[in-house]
Amino acid sequence: MKQNKLIIALIAVTIIFTACNEKNVSNSVNNDSLAAKVDSVLSLMTLKEKIGQMTQINLTVIAKGPNKWASNDTMEIDFKKAKRAIVEYHVGSVLNTVNNLAQTPRTWFENISDIQRIAMDSTKIKIPVIYGIDAIHGATYTDGATMFPQQISTAATWNTKHAFNMAKVCAYETRACGIPWNFSPVLDLGIDPRFPRQFETFGEDPLLVTEFGKAMIAGYQGKYSNIGNENVAACMKHFTGYQATISGKDRTPAYIPDNVLYEYHIKSFKAAIDAGAKTVMINSGIINGESVHASYKILTEILRNKLGFEGVILTDWEDINKLCDRDKIAVNRKEAIEIAINAGIDMSMVPYEYEEFTDFLFELVQEGKVKISRIDDATRKILKLKFELGLFETPVTNYQDYPNFGSKQANKLAYESASESITLLKNTNSILPLKKGSKILVTGPNSNTMNSLNGAWTYNWQGKYTDMYVDGIPANLMATYGKDGKSKVILDNLNPKAYNTIYEAFSKSYGPENVNFLPGVSYKKDGAFYDMKEEDIQKVVDASKYHDYILLCLGENCYTEKPGDLNDLNLHKLQLKLANKLSKCGKPIILVLNMGRPRLISEIEPFMSAVVNIYLPGNLGADALVDVISGEVNPSGKLPYTYPAFPNSLSTYYYKPSEVQNNSQGAYNYVGELNNLYEFGYGLSYTSYEYKDIRLERDSLKAKDSLNLSLTVYNSGDMDGQEVVQVYVSDLYASITPDNKRLRAFDKIYIKSGESKKVSFSIPVNDFSFVNNENKSVLESGDFTVHVGGNSKDLSSLNFFVR
Ligand code: BGC
């Protein structure tokens, strides 16, 4: 009997594999035949095998060395451990790296080949493992990968092509490592400048997040999500409301009414689902007292049923355990598993105690507490993903087939994105650009480090080894590069000095004889991201005498997640001290802001002649900065968030009218936009633009119509440039208090000096609907205003009426 079953199983699997062997078959099969294949594999599986598919483990669990976050071990599979997990426990997915550090594509290939060999040769059903990784702004955990600007910088370009390019290059370089699944993009709304992951978002506006998110999905998954060997499956995250906590700290409680979730937070996910996003990761936090991983309503009713998501739902790190260990909504880990799987989780990023997860889930099914149909449903989705990724035919892609890994062309695309993102916030008396030959004193803790240019998720989780990577690897980290040293080849082939710090880029561009560097204050090497030390402030003050300009590079060191939580939004006091001292030297100061969130600078901003926000521009960021400062590039970045002026005045540009209150005697204090330092959408250029002939085709419209708007932008300055035309709409009166205004369209256009360009927009009137307190999307008739301009404050407005 047993024997027969095995023979049938083998025949079935052979049929499946033969069917998949023709090139791209698995990519082009229609849904029906895909479903049939999935079902035939499923029909061969035992309950334990299915549960194994729902289990994701950290690589350290099956690698040589201790199973802990950081060690000094090389990346090598421990066959005994791996067989136990993959063969005995049928584990179907692995994530992350060893020692929390980057590896060469070759090392990746060798390790993933070992894993797949075990899965394909030693198991009964031969289901390939799906490997997942965080490749957030380039292939994070790969030596020599092209590091683009982070998402917040990308959003500051207001040009979605850069999100597409980043994702396309990242997919290619991730596949060059044999990895087919990327935990990106972040579609969270970056509404809170205090939150430690705002830089991972596309900023505060739902439309920007939506449009950039769609571009990234297309870059990752390819046209029509027909995934080939240069694409990866995207994982939109963290569904949903992740960054809207009360405290501004990571993974702390949020209170979000449903209509607010729908109106602002869910839109980008819905668009990504419609664009074919294959997987989703769940918000690790708590909304309205309910851990999101435990929420049947959010996972099944909303994500599955309402939004129609058919892909794989993955937990975030250890989040099922957290239902018990952290949130205290399950009395033990077994109950936590019951709650999460029944809520709709398909795969658990366990990531360590996989025996516990699989055994408990098995018992829960036996006890009837989790239905087998739920297990089948989850397994089906995971198998489907593995088929769609072509893993049955090619369990691991080979780095040798990816000759463009880390190429010049890829780095050029990263540079272009950085140069379009840099945002000029102040330029008193057109002090910028600075002529060649100017004597520049470069100072501040961000002047001479690659860590802060890249931020977290760069060769390491917190990004704190980037300087070492870019400068070659120090002996104490050599252990991670393979005992024979061969895995280091690719890094050696790249010129590690190809990337410049700000100081290096200025020295190269303006000449070493003109540029000097003194840090003034610096980040402590092994401390928390906010730990700083004073170096030589007086020396900087003295040296300023011999220079024409001070380039003051301030901001933050790298961080993400809990380690990046913040108690004070003001810039670090030592940095303020340096700025204050320098402000008395009588030399013009160009303030460069290099940070993951808008830290408060109101105390020093008045003394600055110019302010340039570079956010986290990646490996090519300093080159882009010097090109902007020298005028080779005309800045065209615009803020993707509101830059606050005060710690107690944090609001998005789409605040409610009551945020700005005054009585006729001016007796109340204003809050809201008047207290911002710089508005959302703001950013200066070296040229000037005039908006003319703003016309509406019609000003009385029905719900099914579109608002047709045209205008002409004239470049009245003497430099060619790119302008971001922004269109906002205000619903003047509504049944719940309306947003002040909302971005409804934007376009980035190139205009030569002295020339004009006509721009038109056609925006469906239905876009002006809102989600009311009954959670219904409604369009209410009445008066509206459309505003057009180059930022969210200086706008020309026209009224229209919706019948
Ligand atoms: C983060 C996720 C990430 C995951 C896997 C979590 O701590 O919240 O964004 O994808 O770890 O590394």
PDB file of N, CA and C in Angstrom, residues 402-463:
ATOM      1  N   TYR A 402      24.696  36.430 -14.780  1.00  0.00           N
ATOM      2  CA  TYR A 402      24.300  37.823 -14.521  1.00  0.00           C
ATOM      3  C   TYR A 402      25.511  38.753 -14.668  1.00  0.00           C
ATOM      4  N   PRO A 403      25.980  38.904 -15.898  1.00  0.00           N
ATOM      5  CA  PRO A 403      27.209  39.676 -16.096  1.00  0.00           C
ATOM      6  C   PRO A 403      27.059  41.153 -15.738  1.00  0.00           C
ATOM      7  N   ASN A 404      25.843  41.640 -15.692  1.00  0.00           N
ATOM      8  CA  ASN A 404      25.679  43.075 -15.395  1.00  0.00           C
ATOM      9  C   ASN A 404      25.522  43.379 -13.918  1.00  0.00           C
ATOM     10  N   PHE A 405      25.796  42.402 -13.086  1.00  0.00           N
ATOM     11  CA  PHE A 405      25.726  42.624 -11.639  1.00  0.00           C
ATOM     12  C   PHE A 405      26.672  43.773 -11.253  1.00  0.00           C
ATOM     13  N   GLY A 406      26.148  44.760 -10.529  1.00  0.00           N
ATOM     14  CA  GLY A 406      26.986  45.880 -10.043  1.00  0.00           C
ATOM     15  C   GLY A 406      27.617  46.680 -11.162  1.00  0.00           C
ATOM     16  N   SER A 407      26.966  46.709 -12.321  1.00  0.00           N
ATOM     17  CA  SER A 407      27.584  47.331 -13.494  1.00  0.00           C
ATOM     18  C   SER A 407      27.630  48.862 -13.391  1.00  0.00           C
ATOM     19  N   LYS A 408      28.451  49.433 -14.272  1.00  0.00           N
ATOM     20  CA  LYS A 408      28.536  50.903 -14.347  1.00  0.00           C
ATOM     21  C   LYS A 408      27.176  51.485 -14.670  1.00  0.00           C
ATOM     22  N   GLN A 409      26.477  50.823 -15.605  1.00  0.00           N
ATOM     23  CA  GLN A 409      25.165  51.308 -16.029  1.00  0.00           C
ATOM     24  C   GLN A 409      24.192  51.325 -14.843  1.00  0.00           C
ATOM     25  N   ALA A 410      24.227  50.284 -14.024  1.00  0.00           N
ATOM     26  CA  ALA A 410      23.342  50.233 -12.850  1.00  0.00           C
ATOM     27  C   ALA A 410      23.684  51.363 -11.881  1.00  0.00           C
ATOM     28  N   ASN A 411      24.987  51.572 -11.675  1.00  0.00           N
ATOM     29  CA  ASN A 411      25.402  52.649 -10.776  1.00  0.00           C
ATOM     30  C   ASN A 411      25.029  54.022 -11.334  1.00  0.00           C
ATOM     31  N   LYS A 412      25.028  54.125 -12.662  1.00  0.00           N
ATOM     32  CA  LYS A 412      24.636  55.400 -13.287  1.00  0.00           C
ATOM     33  C   LYS A 412      23.159  55.699 -12.992  1.00  0.00           C
ATOM     34  N   LEU A 413      22.343  54.650 -13.049  1.00  0.00           N
ATOM     35  CA  LEU A 413      20.918  54.843 -12.754  1.00  0.00           C
ATOM     36  C   LEU A 413      20.729  55.289 -11.299  1.00  0.00           C
ATOM     37  N   ALA A 414      21.543  54.712 -10.407  1.00  0.00           N
ATOM     38  CA  ALA A 414      21.458  55.101  -8.988  1.00  0.00           C
ATOM     39  C   ALA A 414      21.878  56.566  -8.827  1.00  0.00           C
ATOM     40  N   TYR A 415      22.917  56.961  -9.571  1.00  0.00           N
ATOM     41  CA  TYR A 415      23.367  58.356  -9.526  1.00  0.00           C
ATOM     42  C   TYR A 415      22.257  59.298 -10.015  1.00  0.00           C
ATOM     43  N   GLU A 416      21.626  58.914 -11.114  1.00  0.00           N
ATOM     44  CA  GLU A 416      20.576  59.783 -11.690  1.00  0.00           C
ATOM     45  C   GLU A 416      19.439  59.985 -10.704  1.00  0.00           C
ATOM     46  N   SER A 417      19.077  58.908 -10.026  1.00  0.00           N
ATOM     47  CA  SER A 417      18.007  59.018  -9.038  1.00  0.00           C
ATOM     48  C   SER A 417      18.439  59.968  -7.908  1.00  0.00           C
ATOM     49  N   ALA A 418      19.670  59.777  -7.432  1.00  0.00           N
ATOM     50  CA  ALA A 418      20.164  60.649  -6.350  1.00  0.00           C
ATOM     51  C   ALA A 418      20.171  62.103  -6.795  1.00  0.00           C
ATOM     52  N   SER A 419      20.616  62.352  -8.011  1.00  0.00           N
ATOM     53  CA  SER A 419      20.742  63.760  -8.431  1.00  0.00           C
ATOM     54  C   SER A 419      19.373  64.413  -8.634  1.00  0.00           C
ATOM     55  N   GLU A 420      18.364  63.607  -8.956  1.00  0.00           N
ATOM     56  CA  GLU A 420      17.020  64.200  -9.086  1.00  0.00           C
ATOM     57  C   GLU A 420      16.306  64.318  -7.748  1.00  0.00           C
ATOM     58  N   SER A 421      16.838  63.656  -6.722  1.00  0.00           N
ATOM     59  CA  SER A 421      16.131  63.682  -5.433  1.00  0.00           C
ATOM     60  C   SER A 421      16.573  64.851  -4.557  1.00  0.00           C
ATOM     61  N   ILE A 422      17.790  65.314  -4.764  1.00  0.00           N
ATOM     62  CA  ILE A 422      18.343  66.334  -3.867  1.00  0.00           C
ATOM     63  C   ILE A 422      17.456  67.580  -3.896  1.00  0.00           C
ATOM     64  N   THR A 423      17.092  68.044  -2.705  1.00  0.00           N
ATOM     65  CA  THR A 423      16.059  69.078  -2.595  1.00  0.00           C
ATOM     66  C   THR A 423      16.649  70.342  -1.982  1.00  0.00           C
ATOM     67  N   LEU A 424      16.632  71.402  -2.767  1.00  0.00           N
ATOM     68  CA  LEU A 424      17.176  72.685  -2.316  1.00  0.00           C
ATOM     69  C   LEU A 424      16.090  73.424  -1.550  1.00  0.00           C
ATOM     70  N   LEU A 425      16.322  73.627  -0.253  1.00  0.00           N
ATOM     71  CA  LEU A 425      15.268  74.196   0.591  1.00  0.00           C
ATOM     72  C   LEU A 425      15.466  75.687   0.851  1.00  0.00           C
ATOM     73  N   LYS A 426      16.678  76.166   0.695  1.00  0.00           N
ATOM     74  CA  LYS A 426      16.937  77.590   0.953  1.00  0.00           C
ATOM     75  C   LYS A 426      18.143  77.984   0.131  1.00  0.00           C
ATOM     76  N   ASN A 427      18.115  79.170  -0.445  1.00  0.00           N
ATOM     77  CA  ASN A 427      19.252  79.607  -1.256  1.00  0.00           C
ATOM     78  C   ASN A 427      19.307  81.122  -1.243  1.00  0.00           C
ATOM     79  N   THR A 428      19.665  81.682  -0.091  1.00  0.00           N
ATOM     80  CA  THR A 428      19.636  83.126   0.103  1.00  0.00           C
ATOM     81  C   THR A 428      20.547  83.825  -0.912  1.00  0.00           C
ATOM     82  N   ASN A 429      20.003  84.832  -1.543  1.00  0.00           N
ATOM     83  CA  ASN A 429      20.740  85.612  -2.557  1.00  0.00           C
ATOM     84  C   ASN A 429      21.417  84.722  -3.594  1.00  0.00           C
ATOM     85  N   SER A 430      20.785  83.645  -3.917  1.00  0.00           N
ATOM     86  CA  SER A 430      21.329  82.699  -4.911  1.00  0.00           C
ATOM     87  C   SER A 430      22.804  82.403  -4.655  1.00  0.00           C
ATOM     88  N   ILE A 431      23.098  82.110  -3.391  1.00  0.00           N
ATOM     89  CA  ILE A 431      24.508  81.812  -3.049  1.00  0.00           C
ATOM     90  C   ILE A 431      25.003  80.562  -3.781  1.00  0.00           C
ATOM     91  N   LEU A 432      24.093  79.624  -4.009  1.00  0.00           N
ATOM     92  CA  LEU A 432      24.416  78.439  -4.809  1.00  0.00           C
ATOM     93  C   LEU A 432      24.017  78.716  -6.244  1.00  0.00           C
ATOM     94  N   PRO A 433      24.692  78.124  -7.212  1.00  0.00           N
ATOM     95  CA  PRO A 433      25.832  77.207  -7.112  1.00  0.00           C
ATOM     96  C   PRO A 433      27.150  77.903  -6.744  1.00  0.00           C
ATOM     97  N   LEU A 434      28.070  77.103  -6.215  1.00  0.00           N
ATOM     98  CA  LEU A 434      29.384  77.624  -5.837  1.00  0.00           C
ATOM     99  C   LEU A 434      30.367  77.423  -6.993  1.00  0.00           C
ATOM    100  N   LYS A 435      31.040  78.508  -7.315  1.00  0.00           N
ATOM    101  CA  LYS A 435      32.000  78.449  -8.436  1.00  0.00           C
ATOM    102  C   LYS A 435      33.160  77.502  -8.151  1.00  0.00           C
ATOM    103  N   LYS A 436      33.693  76.923  -9.223  1.00  0.00           N
ATOM    104  CA  LYS A 436      34.918  76.125  -9.076  1.00  0.00           C
ATOM    105  C   LYS A 436      36.039  77.061  -8.624  1.00  0.00           C
ATOM    106  N   GLY A 437      36.917  76.577  -7.814  1.00  0.00           N
ATOM    107  CA  GLY A 437      37.978  77.436  -7.276  1.00  0.00           C
ATOM    108  C   GLY A 437      37.626  77.970  -5.898  1.00  0.00           C
ATOM    109  N   SER A 438      36.346  77.866  -5.503  1.00  0.00           N
ATOM    110  CA  SER A 438      35.952  78.313  -4.161  1.00  0.00           C
ATOM    111  C   SER A 438      36.672  77.469  -3.119  1.00  0.00           C
ATOM    112  N   LYS A 439      36.997  78.112  -2.008  1.00  0.00           N
ATOM    113  CA  LYS A 439      37.640  77.366  -0.918  1.00  0.00           C
ATOM    114  C   LYS A 439      36.562  76.924   0.067  1.00  0.00           C
ATOM    115  N   ILE A 440      36.473  75.613   0.252  1.00  0.00           N
ATOM    116  CA  ILE A 440      35.349  75.053   1.011  1.00  0.00           C
ATOM    117  C   ILE A 440      35.855  74.265   2.216  1.00  0.00           C
ATOM    118  N   LEU A 441      35.302  74.598   3.374  1.00  0.00           N
ATOM    119  CA  LEU A 441      35.597  73.811   4.575  1.00  0.00           C
ATOM    120  C   LEU A 441      34.439  72.842   4.800  1.00  0.00           C
ATOM    121  N   VAL A 442      34.735  71.569   4.700  1.00  0.00           N
ATOM    122  CA  VAL A 442      33.699  70.548   4.896  1.00  0.00           C
ATOM    123  C   VAL A 442      33.739  70.105   6.356  1.00  0.00           C
ATOM    124  N   THR A 443      32.591  70.166   7.009  1.00  0.00           N
ATOM    125  CA  THR A 443      32.570  69.801   8.430  1.00  0.00           C
ATOM    126  C   THR A 443      31.253  69.151   8.821  1.00  0.00           C
ATOM    127  N   GLY A 444      31.251  68.567  10.012  1.00  0.00           N
ATOM    128  CA  GLY A 444      30.039  67.898  10.506  1.00  0.00           C
ATOM    129  C   GLY A 444      30.184  66.388  10.444  1.00  0.00           C
ATOM    130  N   PRO A 445      29.392  65.698  11.250  1.00  0.00           N
ATOM    131  CA  PRO A 445      29.560  64.241  11.392  1.00  0.00           C
ATOM    132  C   PRO A 445      29.190  63.447  10.145  1.00  0.00           C
ATOM    133  N   ASN A 446      28.463  64.055   9.220  1.00  0.00           N
ATOM    134  CA  ASN A 446      28.052  63.313   8.020  1.00  0.00           C
ATOM    135  C   ASN A 446      28.964  63.565   6.828  1.00  0.00           C
ATOM    136  N   SER A 447      30.076  64.276   7.061  1.00  0.00           N
ATOM    137  CA  SER A 447      30.936  64.698   5.948  1.00  0.00           C
ATOM    138  C   SER A 447      31.723  63.584   5.309  1.00  0.00           C
ATOM    139  N   ASN A 448      32.129  62.625   6.121  1.00  0.00           N
ATOM    140  CA  ASN A 448      33.120  61.690   5.593  1.00  0.00           C
ATOM    141  C   ASN A 448      32.767  60.253   5.925  1.00  0.00           C
ATOM    142  N   THR A 449      31.525  59.899   5.715  1.00  0.00           N
ATOM    143  CA  THR A 449      31.096  58.525   5.996  1.00  0.00           C
ATOM    144  C   THR A 449      30.070  58.061   4.970  1.00  0.00           C
ATOM    145  N   MET A 450      30.224  56.801   4.574  1.00  0.00           N
ATOM    146  CA  MET A 450      29.249  56.211   3.654  1.00  0.00           C
ATOM    147  C   MET A 450      28.043  55.674   4.420  1.00  0.00           C
ATOM    148  N   ASN A 451      28.227  55.449   5.732  1.00  0.00           N
ATOM    149  CA  ASN A 451      27.126  54.863   6.515  1.00  0.00           C
ATOM    150  C   ASN A 451      25.877  55.722   6.427  1.00  0.00           C
ATOM    151  N   SER A 452      26.060  57.014   6.661  1.00  0.00           N
ATOM    152  CA  SER A 452      24.873  57.869   6.708  1.00  0.00           C
ATOM    153  C   SER A 452      24.360  58.193   5.309  1.00  0.00           C
ATOM    154  N   LEU A 453      25.195  58.101   4.289  1.00  0.00           N
ATOM    155  CA  LEU A 453      24.682  58.335   2.926  1.00  0.00           C
ATOM    156  C   LEU A 453      23.706  57.230   2.539  1.00  0.00           C
ATOM    157  N   ASN A 454      23.984  56.036   3.014  1.00  0.00           N
ATOM    158  CA  ASN A 454      23.158  54.881   2.631  1.00  0.00           C
ATOM    159  C   ASN A 454      22.055  54.557   3.621  1.00  0.00           C
ATOM    160  N   GLY A 455      22.310  54.778   4.893  1.00  0.00           N
ATOM    161  CA  GLY A 455      21.331  54.393   5.907  1.00  0.00           C
ATOM    162  C   GLY A 455      21.322  52.886   6.113  1.00  0.00           C
ATOM    163  N   ALA A 456      20.270  52.409   6.793  1.00  0.00           N
ATOM    164  CA  ALA A 456      20.172  50.991   7.135  1.00  0.00           C
ATOM    165  C   ALA A 456      19.940  50.152   5.886  1.00  0.00           C
ATOM    166  N   TRP A 457      19.901  48.847   6.068  1.00  0.00           N
ATOM    167  CA  TRP A 457      19.684  47.887   4.983  1.00  0.00           C
ATOM    168  C   TRP A 457      20.733  48.061   3.891  1.00  0.00           C
ATOM    169  N   THR A 458      21.973  48.275   4.304  1.00  0.00           N
ATOM    170  CA  THR A 458      23.057  48.408   3.343  1.00  0.00           C
ATOM    171  C   THR A 458      24.182  47.488   3.788  1.00  0.00           C
ATOM    172  N   TYR A 459      24.327  46.376   3.156  1.00  0.00           N
ATOM    173  CA  TYR A 459      25.330  45.351   3.466  1.00  0.00           C
ATOM    174  C   TYR A 459      25.157  44.757   4.867  1.00  0.00           C
ATOM    175  N   ASN A 460      24.162  45.244   5.578  1.00  0.00           N
ATOM    176  CA  ASN A 460      23.937  44.856   6.974  1.00  0.00           C
ATOM    177  C   ASN A 460      22.601  45.477   7.371  1.00  0.00           C
ATOM    178  N   TRP A 461      21.961  44.908   8.387  1.00  0.00           N
ATOM    179  CA  TRP A 461      20.622  45.389   8.799  1.00  0.00           C
ATOM    180  C   TRP A 461      20.632  46.875   9.164  1.00  0.00           C
ATOM    181  N   GLN A 462      21.481  47.242  10.150  1.00  0.00           N
ATOM    182  CA  GLN A 462      21.502  48.647  10.576  1.00  0.00           C
ATOM    183  C   GLN A 462      22.375  49.523   9.667  1.00  0.00           C
ATOM    184  N   GLY A 463      23.103  48.919   8.767  1.00  0.00           N
ATOM    185  CA  GLY A 463      23.921  49.695   7.822  1.00  0.00           C
ATOM    186  C   GLY A 463      25.206  50.239   8.414  1.00  0.00           C
TER     187      GLY A 463
END
